[in-house]
mmCIF file of C-alpha atoms and ligand atoms in Angstrom:
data_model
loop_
_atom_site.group_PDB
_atom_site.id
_atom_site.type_symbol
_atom_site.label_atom_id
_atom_site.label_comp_id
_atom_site.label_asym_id
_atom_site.label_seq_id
_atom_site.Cartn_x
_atom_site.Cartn_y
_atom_site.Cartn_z
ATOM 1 C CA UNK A 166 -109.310 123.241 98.071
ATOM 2 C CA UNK A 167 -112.909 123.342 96.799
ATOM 3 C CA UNK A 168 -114.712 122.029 93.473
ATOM 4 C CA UNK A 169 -117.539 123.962 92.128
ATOM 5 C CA UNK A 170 -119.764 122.824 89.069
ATOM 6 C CA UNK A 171 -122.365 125.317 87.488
ATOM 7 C CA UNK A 172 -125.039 123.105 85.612
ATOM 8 C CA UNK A 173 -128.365 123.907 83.702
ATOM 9 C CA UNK A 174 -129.625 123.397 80.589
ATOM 10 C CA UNK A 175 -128.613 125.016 77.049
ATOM 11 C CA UNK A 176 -129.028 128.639 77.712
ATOM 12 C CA UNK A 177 -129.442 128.520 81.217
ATOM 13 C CA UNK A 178 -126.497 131.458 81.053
ATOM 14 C CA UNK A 179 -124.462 128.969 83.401
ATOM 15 C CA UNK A 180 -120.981 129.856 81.656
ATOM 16 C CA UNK A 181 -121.541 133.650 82.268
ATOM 17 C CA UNK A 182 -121.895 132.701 85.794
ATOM 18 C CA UNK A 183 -118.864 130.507 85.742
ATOM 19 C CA UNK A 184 -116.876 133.288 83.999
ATOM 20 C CA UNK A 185 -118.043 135.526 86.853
ATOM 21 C CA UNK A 186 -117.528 133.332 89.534
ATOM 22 C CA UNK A 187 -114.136 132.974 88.530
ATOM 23 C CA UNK A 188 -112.958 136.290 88.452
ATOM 24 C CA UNK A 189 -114.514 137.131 91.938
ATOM 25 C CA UNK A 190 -112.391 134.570 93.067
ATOM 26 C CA UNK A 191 -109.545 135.630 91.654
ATOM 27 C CA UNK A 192 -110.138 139.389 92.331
ATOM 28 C CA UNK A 193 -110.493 137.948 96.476
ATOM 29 C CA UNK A 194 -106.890 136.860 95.869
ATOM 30 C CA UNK A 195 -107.861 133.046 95.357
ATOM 31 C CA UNK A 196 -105.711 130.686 93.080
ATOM 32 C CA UNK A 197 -108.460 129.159 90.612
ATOM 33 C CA UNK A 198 -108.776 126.936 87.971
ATOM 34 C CA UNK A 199 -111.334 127.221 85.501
ATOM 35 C CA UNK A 200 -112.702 124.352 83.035
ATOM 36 C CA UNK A 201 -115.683 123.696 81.136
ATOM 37 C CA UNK A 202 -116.925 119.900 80.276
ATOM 38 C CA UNK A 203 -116.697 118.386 77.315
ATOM 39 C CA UNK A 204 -113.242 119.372 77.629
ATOM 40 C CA UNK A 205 -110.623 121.379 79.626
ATOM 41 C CA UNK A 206 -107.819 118.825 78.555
ATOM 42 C CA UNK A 207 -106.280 118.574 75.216
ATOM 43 C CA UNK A 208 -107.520 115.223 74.770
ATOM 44 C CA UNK A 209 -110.785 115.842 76.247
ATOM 45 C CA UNK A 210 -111.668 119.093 73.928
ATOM 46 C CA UNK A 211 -110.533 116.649 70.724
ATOM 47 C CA UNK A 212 -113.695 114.514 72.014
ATOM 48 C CA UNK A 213 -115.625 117.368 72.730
ATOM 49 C CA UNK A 214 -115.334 118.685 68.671
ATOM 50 C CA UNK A 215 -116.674 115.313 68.084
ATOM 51 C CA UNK A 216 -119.981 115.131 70.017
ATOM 52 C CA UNK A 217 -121.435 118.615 69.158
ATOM 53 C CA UNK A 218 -120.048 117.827 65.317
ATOM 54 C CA UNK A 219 -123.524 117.602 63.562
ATOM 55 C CA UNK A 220 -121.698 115.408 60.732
ATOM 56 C CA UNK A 221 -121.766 112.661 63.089
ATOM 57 C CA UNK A 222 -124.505 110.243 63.946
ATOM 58 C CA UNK A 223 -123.765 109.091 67.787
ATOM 59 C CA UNK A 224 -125.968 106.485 69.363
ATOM 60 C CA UNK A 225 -126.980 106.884 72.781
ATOM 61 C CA UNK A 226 -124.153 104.438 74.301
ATOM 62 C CA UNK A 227 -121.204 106.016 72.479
ATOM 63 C CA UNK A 228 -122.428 109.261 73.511
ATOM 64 C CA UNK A 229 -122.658 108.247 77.157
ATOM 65 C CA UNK A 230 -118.833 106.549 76.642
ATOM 66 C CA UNK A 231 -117.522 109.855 74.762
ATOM 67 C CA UNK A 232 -118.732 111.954 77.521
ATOM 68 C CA UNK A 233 -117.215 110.092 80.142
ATOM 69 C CA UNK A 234 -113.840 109.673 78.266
ATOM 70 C CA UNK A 235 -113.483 113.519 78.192
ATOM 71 C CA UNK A 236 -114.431 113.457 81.789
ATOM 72 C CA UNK A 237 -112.339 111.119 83.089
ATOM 73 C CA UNK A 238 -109.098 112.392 81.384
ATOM 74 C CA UNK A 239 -109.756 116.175 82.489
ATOM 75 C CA UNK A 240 -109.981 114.635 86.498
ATOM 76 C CA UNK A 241 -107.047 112.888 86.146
ATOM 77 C CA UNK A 242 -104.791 115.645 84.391
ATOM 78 C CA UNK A 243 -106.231 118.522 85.497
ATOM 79 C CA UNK A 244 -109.036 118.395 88.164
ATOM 80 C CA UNK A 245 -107.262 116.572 90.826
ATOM 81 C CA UNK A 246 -103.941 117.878 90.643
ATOM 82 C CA UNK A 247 -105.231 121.358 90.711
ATOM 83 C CA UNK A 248 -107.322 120.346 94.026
ATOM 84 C CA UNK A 249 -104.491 118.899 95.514
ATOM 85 C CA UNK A 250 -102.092 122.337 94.754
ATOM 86 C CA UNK A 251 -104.945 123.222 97.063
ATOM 87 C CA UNK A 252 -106.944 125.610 94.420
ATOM 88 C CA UNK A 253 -110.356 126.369 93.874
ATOM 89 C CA UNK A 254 -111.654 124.588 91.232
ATOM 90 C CA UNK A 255 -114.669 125.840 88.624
ATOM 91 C CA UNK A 256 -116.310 123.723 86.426
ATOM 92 C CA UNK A 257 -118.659 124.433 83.345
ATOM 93 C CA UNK A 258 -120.878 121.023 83.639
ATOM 94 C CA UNK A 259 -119.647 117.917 85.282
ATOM 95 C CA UNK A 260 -121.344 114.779 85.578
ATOM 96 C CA UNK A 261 -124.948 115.854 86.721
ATOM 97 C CA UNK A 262 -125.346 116.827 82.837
ATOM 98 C CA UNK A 263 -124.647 113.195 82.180
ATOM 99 C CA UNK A 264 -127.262 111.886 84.413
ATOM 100 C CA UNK A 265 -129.755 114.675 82.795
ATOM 101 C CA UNK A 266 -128.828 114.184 78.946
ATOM 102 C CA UNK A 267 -128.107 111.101 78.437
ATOM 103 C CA UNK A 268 -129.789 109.452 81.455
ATOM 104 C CA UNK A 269 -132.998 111.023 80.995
ATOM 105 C CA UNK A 270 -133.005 113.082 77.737
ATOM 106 C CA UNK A 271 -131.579 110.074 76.022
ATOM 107 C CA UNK A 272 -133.076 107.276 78.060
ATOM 108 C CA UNK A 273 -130.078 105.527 78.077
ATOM 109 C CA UNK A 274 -130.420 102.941 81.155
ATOM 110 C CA UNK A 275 -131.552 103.258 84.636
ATOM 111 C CA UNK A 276 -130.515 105.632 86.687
ATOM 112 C CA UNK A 277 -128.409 103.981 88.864
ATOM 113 C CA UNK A 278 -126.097 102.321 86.147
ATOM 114 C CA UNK A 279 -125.299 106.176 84.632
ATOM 115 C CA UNK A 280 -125.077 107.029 88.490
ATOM 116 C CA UNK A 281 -122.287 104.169 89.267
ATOM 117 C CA UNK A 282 -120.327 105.032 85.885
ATOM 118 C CA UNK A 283 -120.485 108.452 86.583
ATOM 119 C CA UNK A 284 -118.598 108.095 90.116
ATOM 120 C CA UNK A 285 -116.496 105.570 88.648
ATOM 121 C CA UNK A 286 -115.504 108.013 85.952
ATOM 122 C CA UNK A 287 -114.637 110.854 88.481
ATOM 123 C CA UNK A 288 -112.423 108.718 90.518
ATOM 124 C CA UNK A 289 -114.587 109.026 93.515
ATOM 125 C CA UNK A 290 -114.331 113.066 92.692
ATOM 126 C CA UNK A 291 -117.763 114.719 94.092
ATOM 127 C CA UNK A 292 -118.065 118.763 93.875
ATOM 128 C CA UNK A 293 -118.650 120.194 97.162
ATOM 129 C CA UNK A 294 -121.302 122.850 95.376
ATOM 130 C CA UNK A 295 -122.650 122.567 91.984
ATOM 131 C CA UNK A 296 -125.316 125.456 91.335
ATOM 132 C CA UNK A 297 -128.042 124.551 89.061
ATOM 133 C CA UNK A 298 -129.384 127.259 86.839
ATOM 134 C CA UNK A 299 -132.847 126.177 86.656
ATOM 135 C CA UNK A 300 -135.444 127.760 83.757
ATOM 136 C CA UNK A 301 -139.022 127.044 82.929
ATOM 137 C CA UNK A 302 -139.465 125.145 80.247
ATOM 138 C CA UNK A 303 -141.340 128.023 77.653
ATOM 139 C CA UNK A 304 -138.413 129.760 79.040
ATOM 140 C CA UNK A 305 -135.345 127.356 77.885
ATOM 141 C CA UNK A 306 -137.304 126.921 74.662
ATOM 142 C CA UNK A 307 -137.413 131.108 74.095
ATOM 143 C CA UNK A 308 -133.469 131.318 74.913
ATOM 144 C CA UNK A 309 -132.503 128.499 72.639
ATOM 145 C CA UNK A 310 -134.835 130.084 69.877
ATOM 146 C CA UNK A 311 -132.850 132.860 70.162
ATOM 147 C CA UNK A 312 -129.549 131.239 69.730
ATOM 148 C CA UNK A 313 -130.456 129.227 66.886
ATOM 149 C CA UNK A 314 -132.200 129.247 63.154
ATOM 150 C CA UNK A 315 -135.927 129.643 63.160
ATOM 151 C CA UNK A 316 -136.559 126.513 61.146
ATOM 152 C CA UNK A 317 -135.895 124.375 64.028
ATOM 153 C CA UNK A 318 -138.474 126.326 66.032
ATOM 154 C CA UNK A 319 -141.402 127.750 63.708
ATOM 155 C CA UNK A 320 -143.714 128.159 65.996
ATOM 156 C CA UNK A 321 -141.228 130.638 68.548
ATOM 157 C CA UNK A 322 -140.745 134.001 67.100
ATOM 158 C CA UNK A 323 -137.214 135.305 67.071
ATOM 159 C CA UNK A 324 -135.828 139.061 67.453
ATOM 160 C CA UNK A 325 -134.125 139.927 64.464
ATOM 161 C CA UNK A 326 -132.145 142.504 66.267
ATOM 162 C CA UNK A 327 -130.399 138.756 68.124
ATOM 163 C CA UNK A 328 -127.093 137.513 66.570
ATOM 164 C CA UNK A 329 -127.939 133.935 65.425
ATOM 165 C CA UNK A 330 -125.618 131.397 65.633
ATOM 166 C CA UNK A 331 -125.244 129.507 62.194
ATOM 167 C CA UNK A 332 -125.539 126.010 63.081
ATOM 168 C CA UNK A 333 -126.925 124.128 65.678
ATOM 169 C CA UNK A 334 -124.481 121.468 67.195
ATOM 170 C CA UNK A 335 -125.442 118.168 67.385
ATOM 171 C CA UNK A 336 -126.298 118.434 70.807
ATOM 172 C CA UNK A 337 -129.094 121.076 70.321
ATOM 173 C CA UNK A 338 -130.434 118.909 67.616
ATOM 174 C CA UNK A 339 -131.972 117.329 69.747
ATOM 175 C CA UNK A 340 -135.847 117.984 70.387
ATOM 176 C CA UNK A 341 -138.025 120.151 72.666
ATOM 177 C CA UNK A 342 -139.503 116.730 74.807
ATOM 178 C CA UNK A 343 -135.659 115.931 75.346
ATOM 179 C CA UNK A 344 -134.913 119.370 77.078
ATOM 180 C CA UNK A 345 -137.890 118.873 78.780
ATOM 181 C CA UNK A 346 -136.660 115.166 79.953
ATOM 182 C CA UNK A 347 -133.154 116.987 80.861
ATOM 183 C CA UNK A 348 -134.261 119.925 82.795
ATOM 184 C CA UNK A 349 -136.921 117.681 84.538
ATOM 185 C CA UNK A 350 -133.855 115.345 85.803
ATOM 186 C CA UNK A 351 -131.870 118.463 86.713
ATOM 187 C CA UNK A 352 -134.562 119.010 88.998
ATOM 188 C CA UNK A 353 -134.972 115.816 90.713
ATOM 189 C CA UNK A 354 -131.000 115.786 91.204
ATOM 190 C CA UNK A 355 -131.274 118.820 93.357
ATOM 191 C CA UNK A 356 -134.041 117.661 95.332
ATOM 192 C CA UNK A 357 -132.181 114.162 95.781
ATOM 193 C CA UNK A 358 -128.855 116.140 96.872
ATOM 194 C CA UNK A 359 -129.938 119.514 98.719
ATOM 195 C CA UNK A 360 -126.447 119.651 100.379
ATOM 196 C CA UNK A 361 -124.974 120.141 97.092
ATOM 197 C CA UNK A 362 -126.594 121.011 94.629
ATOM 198 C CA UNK A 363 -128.284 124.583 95.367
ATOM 199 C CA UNK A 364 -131.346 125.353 92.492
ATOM 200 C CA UNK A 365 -131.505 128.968 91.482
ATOM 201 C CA UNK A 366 -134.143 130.621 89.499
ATOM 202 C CA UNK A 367 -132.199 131.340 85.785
ATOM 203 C CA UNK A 368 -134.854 133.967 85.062
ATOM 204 C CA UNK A 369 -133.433 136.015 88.123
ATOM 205 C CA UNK A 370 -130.940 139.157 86.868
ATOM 206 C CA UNK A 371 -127.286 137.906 85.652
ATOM 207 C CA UNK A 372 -126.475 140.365 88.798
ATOM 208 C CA UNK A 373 -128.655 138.778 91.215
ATOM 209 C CA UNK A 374 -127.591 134.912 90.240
ATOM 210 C CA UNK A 375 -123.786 135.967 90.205
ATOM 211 C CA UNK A 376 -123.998 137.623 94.045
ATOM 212 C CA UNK A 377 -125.720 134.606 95.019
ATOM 213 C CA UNK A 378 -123.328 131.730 94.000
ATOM 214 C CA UNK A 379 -120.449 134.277 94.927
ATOM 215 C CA UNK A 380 -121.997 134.425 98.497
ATOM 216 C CA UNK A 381 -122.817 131.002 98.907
ATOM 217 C CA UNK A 382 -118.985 130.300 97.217
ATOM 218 C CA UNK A 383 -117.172 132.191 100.115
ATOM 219 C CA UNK A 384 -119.273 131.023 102.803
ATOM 220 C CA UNK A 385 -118.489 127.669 101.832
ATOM 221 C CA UNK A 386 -114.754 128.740 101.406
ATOM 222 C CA UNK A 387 -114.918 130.203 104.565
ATOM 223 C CA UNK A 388 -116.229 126.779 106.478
ATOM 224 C CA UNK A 389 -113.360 124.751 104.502
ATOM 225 C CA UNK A 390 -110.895 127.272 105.839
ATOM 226 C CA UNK A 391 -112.477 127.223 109.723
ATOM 227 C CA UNK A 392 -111.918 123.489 109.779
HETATM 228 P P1 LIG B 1728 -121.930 123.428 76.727
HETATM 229 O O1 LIG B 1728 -120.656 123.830 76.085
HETATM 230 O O2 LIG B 1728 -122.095 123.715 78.158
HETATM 231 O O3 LIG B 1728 -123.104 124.027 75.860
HETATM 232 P P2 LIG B 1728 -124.082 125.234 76.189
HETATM 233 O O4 LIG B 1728 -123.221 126.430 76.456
HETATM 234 O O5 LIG B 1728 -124.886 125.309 74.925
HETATM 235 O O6 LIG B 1728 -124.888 124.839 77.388
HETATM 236 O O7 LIG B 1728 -122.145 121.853 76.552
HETATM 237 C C1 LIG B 1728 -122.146 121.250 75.314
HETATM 238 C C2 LIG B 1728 -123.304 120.322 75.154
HETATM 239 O O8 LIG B 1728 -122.986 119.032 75.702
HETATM 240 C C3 LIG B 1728 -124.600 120.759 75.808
HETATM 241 O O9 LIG B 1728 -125.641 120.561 74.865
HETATM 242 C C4 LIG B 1728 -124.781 119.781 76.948
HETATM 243 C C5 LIG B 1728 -124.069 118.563 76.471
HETATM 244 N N1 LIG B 1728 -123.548 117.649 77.528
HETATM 245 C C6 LIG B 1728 -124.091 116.374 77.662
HETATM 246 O O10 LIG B 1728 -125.014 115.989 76.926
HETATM 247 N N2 LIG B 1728 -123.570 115.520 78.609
HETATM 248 C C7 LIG B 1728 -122.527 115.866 79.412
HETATM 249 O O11 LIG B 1728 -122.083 115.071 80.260
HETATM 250 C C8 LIG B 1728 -121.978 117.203 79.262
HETATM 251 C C9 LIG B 1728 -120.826 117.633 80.128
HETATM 252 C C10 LIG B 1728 -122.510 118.053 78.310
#
């Protein structure tokens, strides 16, 4: 019926909106599938243990190729077949984060050749809303501080009352000018595609953001059903 992606950088709180979005939907009686990228597939969350696996050193291109593998196999097993049952589909990420992490954050090649694989890699599959969960950047850096051991941000003080995560994966390894590269490209995406991709202020109550995308969900629901 209808593809949604929710995209934003680390922290953004894009998966609490997924996981909201999704039961709104269900609760309104719709039939919805819910997946979040790397992964969804079997095959696709065996890759996904592999990128964010810190033991591993992964150039830019095999990153870019790993990515895509989980991506393509969770269109083609899951993705489309859902969409043609005719359900709603949610997504946690889809291929904009490609363009923004390893397009810009990673510098990988010019824009157009991560564009053109990323298309070729959906099968032609474009979501008909992706809301992007957009931060400032002393804002991202705060919210990642908080999720992760001070060492890799010493100059960012952290609550101590905040449950720290362990580890960083080997994604968030990665340093404060490539978030800044990623959440800049995140922003020219939605300015390139303002019929898609809708920008929403992430600093904006977890209440607020969730009856926006719900709104903007059913209205676009509702236009899919009136033609
Ligand atoms: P995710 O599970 O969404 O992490 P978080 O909840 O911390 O945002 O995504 C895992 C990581 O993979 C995250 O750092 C973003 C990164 N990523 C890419 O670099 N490229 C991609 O195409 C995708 C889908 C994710």
């Amino acid at each position: 019926m209808i593809f949604v992606t929710i995209e934003g950088v680390d922290g953004a709180g894009k998966s609490t909106q997924a996981a909201r979005l999704v039961s709104q939907l269900v609760d309104e009686g719709y039939d919805v599938e819910f997946f979040r990228e790397p992964g969804g597939a079997p095959l696709s969350e065996h890759i996904r243990t592999i990128l964010l696996d810190s033991n591993f050193e992964i150039g830019p291109l095999p990153e870019l190729l790993l990515f895509s593998a989980a991506r393509a196999q969770l269109v083609e097993e899951c993705i489309r077949p859902a969409l043609d049952e005719g359900k709603v589909v949610v997504c946690d990420r889809f291929y904009d984060s490609t363009t923004a992490y390893q397009g810009a954050g990673r510098g990988i090649a010019d824009p157009d050749w991560v564009s053109s694989l990323n298309v070729r890699v959906a099968g032609g599959l474009r979501p008909d809303r992706t809301w992007l969960l957009s931060l400032p950047p002393e804002e991202a850096l705060r919210r990642r501080a908080q999720r992760l051991p001070t060492s890799l941000f010493g100059t960012v003080s952290v609550p101590h009352e905040q449950a720290l995560r362990t580890e960083p994966d080997r994604m968030e390894q990665s340093g404060q000018a490539f978030y800044d590269r990623v959440a800049k490209a995140f922003d020219e995406l939605a300015a390139a595609e303002p019929d898609r991709i809708v920008r929403l202020n992430g600093t904006l109550s977890e209440g607020e953001l969730a009856e926006r995308i719900w709104r903007g969900t059913r209205d676009l629901l509702a236009q899919r059903a009136g033609t």
